[in-house]
Coordinates of C-alpha atoms in Angstrom, one line a residue:
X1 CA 0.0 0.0 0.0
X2 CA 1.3 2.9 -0.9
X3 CA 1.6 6.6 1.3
X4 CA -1.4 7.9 -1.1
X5 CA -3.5 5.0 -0.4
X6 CA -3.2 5.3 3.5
X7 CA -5.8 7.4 4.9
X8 CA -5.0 9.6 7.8
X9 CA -5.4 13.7 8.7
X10 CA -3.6 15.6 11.3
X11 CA -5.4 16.6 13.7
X12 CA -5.9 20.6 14.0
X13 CA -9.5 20.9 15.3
X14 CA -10.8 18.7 17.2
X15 CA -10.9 15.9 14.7
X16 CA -10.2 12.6 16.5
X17 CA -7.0 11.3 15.3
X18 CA -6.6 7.9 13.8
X19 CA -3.5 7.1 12.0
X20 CA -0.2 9.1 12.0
X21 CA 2.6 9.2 10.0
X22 CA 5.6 7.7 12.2
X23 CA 8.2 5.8 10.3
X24 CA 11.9 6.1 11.3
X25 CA 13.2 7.5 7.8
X26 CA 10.8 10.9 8.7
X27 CA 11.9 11.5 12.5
X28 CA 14.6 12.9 14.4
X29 CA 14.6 11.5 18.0
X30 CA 15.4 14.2 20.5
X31 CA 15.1 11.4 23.5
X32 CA 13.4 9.3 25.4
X33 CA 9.7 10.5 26.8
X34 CA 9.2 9.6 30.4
X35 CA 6.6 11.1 31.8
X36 CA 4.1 8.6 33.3
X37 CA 2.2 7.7 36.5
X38 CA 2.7 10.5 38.6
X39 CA 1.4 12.6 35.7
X40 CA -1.6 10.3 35.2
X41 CA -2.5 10.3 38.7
X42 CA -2.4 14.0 38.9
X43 CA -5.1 14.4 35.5
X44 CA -9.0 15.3 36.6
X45 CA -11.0 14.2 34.2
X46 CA -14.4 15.5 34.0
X47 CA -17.7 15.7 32.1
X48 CA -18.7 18.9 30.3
X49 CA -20.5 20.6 27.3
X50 CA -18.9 23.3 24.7
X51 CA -20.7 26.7 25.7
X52 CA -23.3 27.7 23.8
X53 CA -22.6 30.3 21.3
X54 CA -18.7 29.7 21.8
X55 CA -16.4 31.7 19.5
X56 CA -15.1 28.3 17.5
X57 CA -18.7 27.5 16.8
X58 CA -18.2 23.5 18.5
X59 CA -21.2 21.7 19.4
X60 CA -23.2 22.5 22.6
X61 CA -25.7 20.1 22.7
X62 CA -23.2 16.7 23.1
X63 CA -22.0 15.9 26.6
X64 CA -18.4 14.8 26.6
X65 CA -15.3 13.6 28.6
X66 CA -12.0 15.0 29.0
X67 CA -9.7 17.4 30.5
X68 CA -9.1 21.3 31.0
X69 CA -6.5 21.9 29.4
X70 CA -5.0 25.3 31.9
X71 CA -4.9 22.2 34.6
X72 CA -3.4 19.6 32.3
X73 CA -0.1 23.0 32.1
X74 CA 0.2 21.9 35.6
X75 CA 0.4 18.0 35.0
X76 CA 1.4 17.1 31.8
X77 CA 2.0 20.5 29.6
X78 CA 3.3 18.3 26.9
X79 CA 0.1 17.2 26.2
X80 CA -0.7 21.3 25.9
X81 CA -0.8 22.7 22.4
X82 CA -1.6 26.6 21.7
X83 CA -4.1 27.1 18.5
X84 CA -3.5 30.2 16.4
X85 CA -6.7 31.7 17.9
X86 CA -5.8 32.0 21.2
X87 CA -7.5 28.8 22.5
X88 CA -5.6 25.9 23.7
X89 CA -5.9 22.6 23.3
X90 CA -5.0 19.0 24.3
X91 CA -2.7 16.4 22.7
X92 CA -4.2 13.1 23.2
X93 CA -0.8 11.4 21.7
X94 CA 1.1 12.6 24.8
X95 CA -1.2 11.3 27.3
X96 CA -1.8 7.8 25.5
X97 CA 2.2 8.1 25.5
X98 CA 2.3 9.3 29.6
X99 CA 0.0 6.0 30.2
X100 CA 2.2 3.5 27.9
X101 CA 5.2 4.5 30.2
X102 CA 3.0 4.2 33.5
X103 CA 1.8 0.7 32.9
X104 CA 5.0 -0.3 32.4
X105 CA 5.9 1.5 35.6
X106 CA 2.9 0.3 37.5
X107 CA 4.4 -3.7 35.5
X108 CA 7.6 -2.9 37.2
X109 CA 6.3 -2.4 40.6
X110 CA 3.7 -5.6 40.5
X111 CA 7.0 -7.3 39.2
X112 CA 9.0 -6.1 42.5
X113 CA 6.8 -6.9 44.8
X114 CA 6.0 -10.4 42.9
X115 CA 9.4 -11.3 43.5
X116 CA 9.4 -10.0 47.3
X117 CA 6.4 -11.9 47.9
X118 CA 8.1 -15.2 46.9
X119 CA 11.0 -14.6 48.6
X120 CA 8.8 -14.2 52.2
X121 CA 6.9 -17.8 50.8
X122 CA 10.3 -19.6 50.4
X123 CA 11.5 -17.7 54.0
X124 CA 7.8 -18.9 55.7
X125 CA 8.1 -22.5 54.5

């Protein structure tokens, strides 16, 4: 399949995304991303609605999920992006990203305390 055929969009407004373009011969790596379960811990997810009559014309009437993005600054800023008209808005690829790394945090933990536990089993018997 070639590039053309692919179908994927960046993502400027909210537009879910859905496929990116991410191969190796396009990127240059600044280094490793390692934000992860203390960040996710600190996110507040809540329910709202756009305002009606909001400036970017979004939907009103469709209750959602997410985040604010002024607390995510505090949290997680790289999953802060500023749009060109003065509102901000939230990358969703750094906070899949920040709970990739804190599974495999949280992995490393239940591994730790795997091991511990078998080593009191083998002391108890």
């Amino acid at each position: 399949m070639t590039h053309t055929q692919h179908r994927h969009r960046h993502d400027t407004q909210n537009q879910p995304s859905h496929a990116t373009t991410s191969n190796a011969r396009l990127k240059a790596v600044g280094g490793p991303f390692d934000c992860g379960l203390s960040a996710i811990c600190g996110l507040e997810p809540v329910r709202y609605q756009y305002l009606k009559d909001n400036p970017l014309g979004l939907p009103c009437d469709i209750d959602r999920v997410g985040v604010v993005a002024q607390d995510l600054l505090d949290v997680l800023p790289d999953a802060v992006v500023g749009g060109e008209d003065g509102y901000l808005r939230v990358n969703h690829d750094a906070i899949l990203f920040t709970l990739v790394n804190a599974v495999r945090q949280l992995k490393a933990q239940n591994d730790a305390l795997t091991a511990r536990l078998d080593e009191i089993q083998i002391t108890i018997q």
